[in-house]
mmCIF file of C-alpha atoms in Angstrom:
data_model
loop_
_atom_site.group_PDB
_atom_site.id
_atom_site.type_symbol
_atom_site.label_atom_id
_atom_site.label_comp_id
_atom_site.label_asym_id
_atom_site.label_seq_id
_atom_site.Cartn_x
_atom_site.Cartn_y
_atom_site.Cartn_z
ATOM 1 C CA MET A 1 38.664 74.045 52.825
ATOM 2 C CA ALA A 2 42.400 74.615 52.398
ATOM 3 C CA TRP A 3 42.158 78.378 52.068
ATOM 4 C CA ASN A 4 40.694 78.620 55.585
ATOM 5 C CA CYS A 5 44.047 77.565 57.038
ATOM 6 C CA SER A 6 46.875 79.883 58.064
ATOM 7 C CA TRP A 7 50.574 79.551 58.654
ATOM 8 C CA GLU A 8 51.847 79.322 62.196
ATOM 9 C CA ILE A 9 55.572 79.030 63.014
ATOM 10 C CA HIS A 10 56.780 77.008 65.975
ATOM 11 C CA ALA A 11 60.225 76.506 67.424
ATOM 12 C CA GLN A 12 60.624 72.907 66.228
ATOM 13 C CA ASN A 13 58.493 72.588 63.127
ATOM 14 C CA ARG A 14 56.507 74.484 60.560
ATOM 15 C CA ASN A 15 52.950 73.286 60.328
ATOM 16 C CA LYS A 16 49.620 74.507 59.111
ATOM 17 C CA VAL A 17 46.919 75.326 61.592
ATOM 18 C CA CYS A 18 43.274 75.713 60.672
ATOM 19 C CA PRO A 19 41.631 78.344 62.859
ATOM 20 C CA GLY A 20 38.051 78.422 63.884
ATOM 21 C CA ALA A 21 35.395 80.460 62.196
ATOM 22 C CA SER A 22 36.009 83.453 64.439
ATOM 23 C CA GLU A 23 39.761 83.547 63.870
ATOM 24 C CA ALA A 24 41.300 85.507 61.027
ATOM 25 C CA PRO A 25 43.658 83.478 58.814
ATOM 26 C CA GLU A 26 46.964 85.034 57.899
ATOM 27 C CA LEU A 27 48.921 84.371 54.740
ATOM 28 C CA TYR A 28 52.271 84.679 56.436
ATOM 29 C CA ASN A 29 53.452 84.755 60.013
ATOM 30 C CA ARG A 30 56.060 87.372 59.237
ATOM 31 C CA GLY A 31 55.101 89.578 56.333
ATOM 32 C CA PHE A 32 56.164 87.690 53.220
ATOM 33 C CA LEU A 33 59.100 85.793 54.754
ATOM 34 C CA THR A 34 57.907 82.913 56.943
ATOM 35 C CA MET A 35 60.444 83.126 59.755
ATOM 36 C CA MET A 36 60.068 82.366 63.429
ATOM 37 C CA GLN A 37 61.055 85.012 65.973
ATOM 38 C CA ILE A 38 63.120 84.735 69.132
ATOM 39 C CA ALA A 39 60.308 86.346 71.120
ATOM 40 C CA PRO A 40 57.092 85.973 69.063
ATOM 41 C CA HIS A 41 55.066 88.434 71.112
ATOM 42 C CA PRO A 42 52.179 90.306 69.504
ATOM 43 C CA PRO A 43 52.974 93.912 68.537
ATOM 44 C CA PRO A 44 51.944 96.659 70.962
ATOM 45 C CA ALA A 45 48.499 98.087 70.312
ATOM 46 C CA ILE A 46 49.965 101.521 69.629
ATOM 47 C CA MET A 47 51.889 100.133 66.640
ATOM 48 C CA SER A 48 48.663 99.893 64.648
ATOM 49 C CA TYR A 49 48.157 103.641 65.042
ATOM 50 C CA ILE A 50 51.811 104.340 64.229
ATOM 51 C CA PHE A 51 51.504 102.249 61.076
ATOM 52 C CA LEU A 52 48.312 104.062 60.169
ATOM 53 C CA PHE A 53 49.913 107.499 60.686
ATOM 54 C CA ILE A 54 52.968 106.625 58.583
ATOM 55 C CA CYS A 55 50.788 105.132 55.856
ATOM 56 C CA LEU A 56 48.492 108.167 55.700
ATOM 57 C CA CYS A 57 51.486 110.528 55.426
ATOM 58 C CA GLY A 58 52.985 108.329 52.721
ATOM 59 C CA LEU A 59 49.703 108.112 50.851
ATOM 60 C CA LEU A 60 49.389 111.892 50.866
ATOM 61 C CA GLY A 61 52.938 112.444 49.630
ATOM 62 C CA ASN A 62 52.808 109.766 46.942
ATOM 63 C CA SER A 63 49.410 111.018 45.773
ATOM 64 C CA VAL A 64 50.976 114.442 45.177
ATOM 65 C CA VAL A 65 53.794 112.753 43.238
ATOM 66 C CA LEU A 66 51.235 110.820 41.197
ATOM 67 C CA TRP A 67 49.423 114.030 40.282
ATOM 68 C CA PHE A 68 52.497 115.975 39.203
ATOM 69 C CA PHE A 69 54.385 113.146 37.502
ATOM 70 C CA GLY A 70 51.261 111.821 35.832
ATOM 71 C CA PHE A 71 49.386 114.950 34.778
ATOM 72 C CA SER A 72 51.385 118.136 35.386
ATOM 73 C CA ILE A 73 54.989 117.451 34.386
ATOM 74 C CA LYS A 74 55.960 116.408 30.872
ATOM 75 C CA ARG A 75 56.996 112.780 30.997
ATOM 76 C CA ASN A 76 60.450 111.489 30.207
ATOM 77 C CA PRO A 77 61.926 107.954 30.538
ATOM 78 C CA PHE A 78 62.812 108.425 34.198
ATOM 79 C CA SER A 79 59.613 110.150 35.270
ATOM 80 C CA ILE A 80 57.735 107.066 34.019
ATOM 81 C CA TYR A 81 59.711 104.895 36.441
ATOM 82 C CA PHE A 82 59.056 107.298 39.317
ATOM 83 C CA LEU A 83 55.363 107.412 38.393
ATOM 84 C CA HIS A 84 55.053 103.619 38.594
ATOM 85 C CA LEU A 85 57.138 103.663 41.765
ATOM 86 C CA ALA A 86 54.602 106.016 43.349
ATOM 87 C CA VAL A 87 51.727 103.773 42.225
ATOM 88 C CA ALA A 88 53.392 100.736 43.814
ATOM 89 C CA ASP A 89 54.079 102.612 47.055
ATOM 90 C CA VAL A 90 50.495 103.860 47.207
ATOM 91 C CA GLY A 91 49.295 100.275 46.761
ATOM 92 C CA TYR A 92 51.492 98.931 49.533
ATOM 93 C CA LEU A 93 50.729 101.764 51.964
ATOM 94 C CA PHE A 94 46.992 101.480 51.329
ATOM 95 C CA CYS A 95 47.046 97.721 52.011
ATOM 96 C CA LYS A 96 49.122 98.262 55.156
ATOM 97 C CA ALA A 97 46.738 100.986 56.327
ATOM 98 C CA VAL A 98 43.782 98.636 55.854
ATOM 99 C CA LEU A 99 45.539 95.919 57.854
ATOM 100 C CA SER A 100 46.357 98.430 60.614
ATOM 101 C CA ILE A 101 42.721 99.535 60.830
ATOM 102 C CA LEU A 102 41.517 95.936 61.030
ATOM 103 C CA GLN A 103 44.116 95.121 63.682
ATOM 104 C CA ALA A 104 43.336 98.212 65.750
ATOM 105 C CA GLY A 105 39.588 97.609 65.582
ATOM 106 C CA ALA A 106 39.811 93.812 65.932
ATOM 107 C CA PHE A 107 36.951 93.413 63.469
ATOM 108 C CA PRO A 108 35.542 89.869 63.496
ATOM 109 C CA GLY A 109 33.703 88.051 60.767
ATOM 110 C CA ALA A 110 34.339 86.504 57.373
ATOM 111 C CA PHE A 111 34.379 89.841 55.545
ATOM 112 C CA ALA A 112 37.243 91.215 57.653
ATOM 113 C CA THR A 113 39.086 87.935 57.119
ATOM 114 C CA TYR A 114 38.671 88.262 53.364
ATOM 115 C CA ILE A 115 39.889 91.872 53.423
ATOM 116 C CA ARG A 116 43.017 90.809 55.333
ATOM 117 C CA PHE A 117 43.601 88.034 52.817
ATOM 118 C CA VAL A 118 43.315 90.330 49.792
ATOM 119 C CA SER A 119 45.311 93.144 51.414
ATOM 120 C CA ARG A 120 48.270 90.881 52.100
ATOM 121 C CA ILE A 121 48.285 89.557 48.533
ATOM 122 C CA LEU A 122 48.053 93.001 46.920
ATOM 123 C CA GLY A 123 50.536 94.443 49.414
ATOM 124 C CA LEU A 124 53.115 91.804 48.539
ATOM 125 C CA ALA A 125 52.661 92.433 44.794
ATOM 126 C CA ALA A 126 53.007 96.197 45.274
ATOM 127 C CA PHE A 127 56.098 95.757 47.455
ATOM 128 C CA LEU A 128 57.808 93.487 44.913
ATOM 129 C CA THR A 129 57.046 95.967 42.120
ATOM 130 C CA SER A 130 58.385 98.887 44.152
ATOM 131 C CA VAL A 131 61.636 97.086 44.923
ATOM 132 C CA SER A 132 62.146 95.822 41.354
ATOM 133 C CA LEU A 133 61.666 99.324 39.891
ATOM 134 C CA LEU A 134 64.736 100.641 41.749
ATOM 135 C CA PRO A 135 67.290 98.445 39.893
ATOM 136 C CA ALA A 136 65.385 99.150 36.657
ATOM 137 C CA VAL A 137 65.745 102.928 36.930
ATOM 138 C CA SER A 138 69.330 102.579 38.189
ATOM 139 C CA THR A 139 70.254 100.369 35.236
ATOM 140 C CA GLU A 140 68.664 102.725 32.711
ATOM 141 C CA ARG A 141 70.521 105.659 34.240
ATOM 142 C CA CYS A 142 73.728 103.645 34.023
ATOM 143 C CA LEU A 143 73.109 102.968 30.325
ATOM 144 C CA SER A 144 72.380 106.636 29.647
ATOM 145 C CA VAL A 145 75.734 107.593 31.185
ATOM 146 C CA LEU A 146 77.813 104.828 29.584
ATOM 147 C CA PHE A 147 76.219 104.984 26.125
ATOM 148 C CA PRO A 148 74.840 108.525 25.672
ATOM 149 C CA THR A 149 74.681 108.342 21.859
ATOM 150 C CA TRP A 150 72.716 105.096 21.856
ATOM 151 C CA TYR A 151 70.467 106.381 24.623
ATOM 152 C CA CYS A 152 69.622 109.608 22.796
ATOM 153 C CA TYR A 153 69.106 108.246 19.300
ATOM 154 C CA ARG A 154 68.608 104.469 19.316
ATOM 155 C CA ARG A 155 66.859 103.729 22.580
ATOM 156 C CA PRO A 156 63.339 102.300 22.013
ATOM 157 C CA LYS A 157 60.792 105.019 22.569
ATOM 158 C CA HIS A 158 58.520 103.068 24.928
ATOM 159 C CA LEU A 159 61.221 101.089 26.730
ATOM 160 C CA SER A 160 60.413 102.526 30.186
ATOM 161 C CA ALA A 161 56.698 101.765 29.885
ATOM 162 C CA LEU A 162 57.397 98.221 28.663
ATOM 163 C CA VAL A 163 59.847 97.550 31.503
ATOM 164 C CA CYS A 164 57.359 98.829 34.093
ATOM 165 C CA ALA A 165 54.541 96.723 32.640
ATOM 166 C CA LEU A 166 56.803 93.657 32.670
ATOM 167 C CA LEU A 167 57.793 94.238 36.295
ATOM 168 C CA TRP A 168 54.164 94.608 37.341
ATOM 169 C CA ALA A 169 53.283 91.363 35.550
ATOM 170 C CA LEU A 170 56.193 89.491 37.127
ATOM 171 C CA ALA A 171 55.314 90.793 40.595
ATOM 172 C CA PHE A 172 51.722 89.578 40.317
ATOM 173 C CA LEU A 173 52.883 86.256 38.862
ATOM 174 C CA ILE A 174 55.301 85.668 41.762
ATOM 175 C CA THR A 175 52.636 86.723 44.259
ATOM 176 C CA THR A 176 50.109 84.343 42.718
ATOM 177 C CA ILE A 177 52.539 81.418 42.848
ATOM 178 C CA HIS A 178 53.546 82.326 46.401
ATOM 179 C CA THR A 179 49.924 82.508 47.524
ATOM 180 C CA TYR A 180 49.080 79.218 45.835
ATOM 181 C CA PHE A 181 51.850 77.272 47.560
ATOM 182 C CA CYS A 182 51.456 79.029 50.923
ATOM 183 C CA VAL A 183 47.662 78.860 51.161
ATOM 184 C CA TYR A 184 46.214 76.226 48.839
ATOM 185 C CA VAL A 185 48.877 73.531 48.917
ATOM 186 C CA THR A 186 49.413 71.426 52.028
ATOM 187 C CA PRO A 187 53.077 71.683 53.034
ATOM 188 C CA ARG A 188 55.422 68.740 53.486
ATOM 189 C CA PRO A 189 57.204 69.251 56.833
ATOM 190 C CA PRO A 190 59.793 70.372 57.630
ATOM 191 C CA TRP A 191 60.439 72.007 54.240
ATOM 192 C CA GLY A 192 57.048 72.788 52.817
ATOM 193 C CA ASP A 193 56.208 74.445 49.542
ATOM 194 C CA CYS A 194 55.745 77.835 51.222
ATOM 195 C CA THR A 195 59.223 77.577 52.701
ATOM 196 C CA TYR A 196 60.741 77.202 49.243
ATOM 197 C CA MET A 197 58.837 80.266 48.056
ATOM 198 C CA ASP A 198 60.069 82.308 51.020
ATOM 199 C CA VAL A 199 63.643 81.277 50.259
ATOM 200 C CA PHE A 200 63.106 82.298 46.632
ATOM 201 C CA LEU A 201 61.733 85.720 47.637
ATOM 202 C CA GLY A 202 64.658 86.321 49.965
ATOM 203 C CA LEU A 203 67.171 85.385 47.268
ATOM 204 C CA LEU A 204 65.375 87.620 44.774
ATOM 205 C CA LEU A 205 65.349 90.647 47.074
ATOM 206 C CA PHE A 206 68.688 90.447 48.845
ATOM 207 C CA LEU A 207 70.928 88.589 46.387
ATOM 208 C CA VAL A 208 69.551 89.776 43.020
ATOM 209 C CA LEU A 209 67.654 93.077 43.140
ATOM 210 C CA ALA A 210 69.619 94.824 45.898
ATOM 211 C CA PRO A 211 73.099 94.028 44.439
ATOM 212 C CA LEU A 212 71.868 94.968 40.961
ATOM 213 C CA MET A 213 70.727 98.446 42.000
ATOM 214 C CA VAL A 214 73.922 99.029 43.989
ATOM 215 C CA LEU A 215 76.144 97.887 41.109
ATOM 216 C CA ALA A 216 74.336 100.123 38.612
ATOM 217 C CA CYS A 217 74.697 103.123 40.937
ATOM 218 C CA LEU A 218 78.403 102.440 41.439
ATOM 219 C CA VAL A 219 79.003 102.198 37.701
ATOM 220 C CA PHE A 220 77.424 105.515 36.789
ATOM 221 C CA LEU A 221 78.992 107.167 39.848
ATOM 222 C CA VAL A 222 82.461 106.069 38.708
ATOM 223 C CA LYS A 223 81.688 107.257 35.188
ATOM 224 C CA VAL A 224 80.554 110.635 36.462
ATOM 225 C CA GLU A 225 83.629 110.992 38.674
ATOM 226 C CA CYS A 226 85.865 110.193 35.698
ATOM 227 C CA ARG A 227 84.375 113.235 33.984
ATOM 228 C CA ALA A 228 84.788 115.375 37.084
ATOM 229 C CA GLY A 229 87.612 117.355 35.464
ATOM 230 C CA ARG A 230 85.225 118.736 32.877
ATOM 231 C CA ARG A 231 82.931 121.612 33.638
ATOM 232 C CA HIS A 232 79.479 120.215 34.136
ATOM 233 C CA GLN A 233 76.501 121.000 36.302
ATOM 234 C CA PRO A 234 75.586 118.604 39.108
ATOM 235 C CA SER A 235 72.916 116.086 38.169
ATOM 236 C CA LYS A 236 69.774 116.196 40.254
ATOM 237 C CA LEU A 237 68.645 112.931 38.697
ATOM 238 C CA ASN A 238 71.732 111.087 39.951
ATOM 239 C CA SER A 239 71.113 112.416 43.447
ATOM 240 C CA VAL A 240 67.491 111.247 43.378
ATOM 241 C CA ILE A 241 68.410 107.704 42.308
ATOM 242 C CA LEU A 242 71.233 107.430 44.834
ATOM 243 C CA ALA A 243 68.989 108.714 47.626
ATOM 244 C CA LEU A 244 66.181 106.271 46.767
ATOM 245 C CA VAL A 245 68.562 103.311 46.696
ATOM 246 C CA SER A 246 70.187 104.425 49.971
ATOM 247 C CA VAL A 247 66.818 104.771 51.712
ATOM 248 C CA PHE A 248 65.797 101.283 50.578
ATOM 249 C CA LEU A 249 69.073 99.704 51.734
ATOM 250 C CA VAL A 250 68.872 101.367 55.155
ATOM 251 C CA SER A 251 65.194 100.536 55.663
ATOM 252 C CA SER A 252 65.533 96.900 54.575
ATOM 253 C CA ILE A 253 68.662 96.089 56.569
ATOM 254 C CA TYR A 254 66.648 94.686 59.494
ATOM 255 C CA LEU A 255 64.615 92.420 57.244
ATOM 256 C CA GLY A 256 67.809 91.342 55.486
ATOM 257 C CA ILE A 257 69.522 90.503 58.772
ATOM 258 C CA ASP A 258 66.512 88.457 59.882
ATOM 259 C CA TRP A 259 66.439 86.528 56.619
ATOM 260 C CA PHE A 260 70.220 85.945 56.576
ATOM 261 C CA LEU A 261 70.386 84.700 60.157
ATOM 262 C CA PHE A 262 67.340 82.458 59.796
ATOM 263 C CA TRP A 263 68.126 80.745 56.497
ATOM 264 C CA ILE A 264 71.942 80.657 56.701
ATOM 265 C CA PHE A 265 72.561 79.981 60.401
ATOM 266 C CA ASP A 266 69.094 78.687 61.439
ATOM 267 C CA ILE A 267 68.839 81.459 64.065
ATOM 268 C CA PRO A 268 65.324 82.786 64.822
ATOM 269 C CA ALA A 269 64.674 86.303 63.592
ATOM 270 C CA PRO A 270 65.857 88.745 66.295
ATOM 271 C CA PHE A 271 63.732 91.713 65.213
ATOM 272 C CA PRO A 272 59.967 91.763 65.805
ATOM 273 C CA GLU A 273 57.790 91.883 62.728
ATOM 274 C CA TYR A 274 56.488 95.365 63.523
ATOM 275 C CA VAL A 275 60.052 96.739 63.460
ATOM 276 C CA THR A 276 60.738 95.555 59.926
ATOM 277 C CA ASP A 277 57.243 96.585 58.786
ATOM 278 C CA THR A 278 57.798 100.076 60.183
ATOM 279 C CA PHE A 279 60.967 100.557 58.163
ATOM 280 C CA ILE A 280 59.316 99.238 55.004
ATOM 281 C CA CYS A 281 56.488 101.751 55.465
ATOM 282 C CA VAL A 282 59.042 104.519 56.025
ATOM 283 C CA ASN A 283 60.825 103.495 52.825
ATOM 284 C CA CYS A 284 57.607 103.773 50.808
ATOM 285 C CA SER A 285 56.691 107.089 52.438
ATOM 286 C CA ALA A 286 60.101 108.764 52.128
ATOM 287 C CA LYS A 287 60.328 108.952 48.324
ATOM 288 C CA PRO A 288 58.262 112.178 47.950
ATOM 289 C CA VAL A 289 60.493 113.778 50.593
ATOM 290 C CA VAL A 290 63.551 112.760 48.537
ATOM 291 C CA TYR A 291 62.115 114.373 45.389
ATOM 292 C CA PHE A 292 61.369 117.562 47.301
ATOM 293 C CA LEU A 293 64.738 117.855 49.064
ATOM 294 C CA VAL A 294 66.766 117.139 45.928
ATOM 295 C CA GLY A 295 64.676 119.363 43.673
ATOM 296 C CA LYS A 296 64.479 122.299 46.071
ATOM 297 C CA ASP A 297 66.605 125.292 45.114
ATOM 298 C CA GLU A 298 68.457 126.566 48.182
ATOM 299 C CA LYS A 299 68.894 129.996 46.581
ATOM 300 C CA GLN A 300 65.153 130.550 46.471
ATOM 301 C CA ARG A 301 64.022 132.475 49.525
ATOM 302 C CA PHE A 302 60.342 132.054 48.873
ATOM 303 C CA TRP A 303 58.240 128.954 48.508
ATOM 304 C CA GLU A 304 58.445 127.405 45.052
ATOM 305 C CA PRO A 305 55.600 125.572 43.341
ATOM 306 C CA LEU A 306 55.878 121.828 43.825
ATOM 307 C CA ARG A 307 55.654 121.386 40.076
ATOM 308 C CA VAL A 308 58.904 123.296 39.643
ATOM 309 C CA VAL A 309 60.599 121.423 42.484
ATOM 310 C CA PHE A 310 59.661 117.973 41.170
ATOM 311 C CA GLN A 311 60.599 118.998 37.647
ATOM 312 C CA ARG A 312 64.018 120.142 38.807
ATOM 313 C CA ALA A 313 64.554 116.800 40.572
ATOM 314 C CA LEU A 314 64.514 115.080 37.159
ATOM 315 C CA ARG A 315 67.102 117.421 35.669
ATOM 316 C CA ASP A 316 70.460 116.253 34.397
ATOM 317 C CA GLY A 317 72.846 119.201 34.503
ATOM 318 C CA ALA A 318 75.472 117.652 32.228
ATOM 319 C CA GLU A 319 72.984 116.891 29.473
ATOM 320 C CA LEU A 320 71.509 120.365 29.816
ATOM 321 C CA LYS A 321 74.943 121.909 29.209
ATOM 322 C CA GLU A 322 75.573 119.662 26.200
ATOM 323 C CA SER A 323 72.174 120.580 24.757
ATOM 324 C CA ARG A 324 73.065 124.265 24.945
ATOM 325 C CA ASP A 325 76.381 123.659 23.185
ATOM 326 C CA THR A 326 75.032 121.294 20.512
ATOM 327 C CA PRO A 327 71.761 122.044 18.686
ATOM 328 C CA ASN A 328 69.115 119.383 18.011
ATOM 329 C CA THR A 329 70.262 117.241 20.935
ATOM 330 C CA VAL A 330 67.715 115.231 22.860
ATOM 331 C CA THR A 331 67.796 116.174 26.536
ATOM 332 C CA MET A 332 65.931 115.265 29.621
ATOM 333 C CA GLU A 333 65.443 118.897 30.627
ATOM 334 C CA MET A 334 61.789 119.873 30.772
ATOM 335 C CA GLN A 335 61.638 123.535 31.667
ATOM 336 C CA PRO A 336 58.077 124.821 32.195
ATOM 337 C CA THR A 337 57.077 127.680 29.948
ATOM 338 C CA GLY A 338 57.594 131.037 31.632
ATOM 339 C CA THR A 339 59.462 129.567 34.640
ATOM 340 C CA ALA A 340 63.017 130.535 35.433
ATOM 341 C CA SER A 341 65.437 127.657 36.104
#
């Protein structure tokens, strides 16, 4: 059957190879972008354990974020985005951990093949959702800075939840279409259906989502700097968003270079797949560290509860000051009862 075939990239052509019963089919030769490498050597065996270690650390950190943002801290529009971001990162890291375990153990059989198949599909959907949430939260922050009156009084109450649900649905729709063309449809060499989908994913990530999140961050940064003459407290929320976007841009630069060189100049990808995968795993695992470092109060000598630290990371100092000056103003400050700020 068609789904028993896997993609294999060669130097001259892109063709579909059907492995034997003992071989494990792969959805993509190179993550989600089907690109050939200059030196397509298999990754070192130790990389499976490195992936597994990074994924376990990321799963632990994002699980803590899920607990506090989902059950302990009062939700606001931005905490909803960060909550869904943690869910997407947990999904990707879990799928990558499963793939690392299967690769390290070299488990044979149809069941292991099926687990690899499902893990790659779910991992791609989680990755797309995680990346698409960054421009969403950046854009909403930009709107809150440019149009504060509209944001406080006329913004739809459940806008954040609706946007997150839409992004999840779009990610699974794109993943389903990508899987259909890459696995179930026989390609037409040299530009098969899977190749078109890989080009589409690259354009979506590097020419749509990444510029959108950067542009939104630049806009609200310029707006904040224009108000720099006024007395206002520094915004922890701005620092969190800028740090998350910066971490993603740094961690995805290798994948972006590979995609740009391959599709623009027809140069094989210079970086091995395990290099780009490592940075993607680091990107998903670093977000809890960002929340902790930004929310931590340097004046506190003793250890603070994580609930207070994460809550402080969502604080907007300027809006807090305005709320103290003007009564009945909607703010994003969520001070826990009995806790000093």
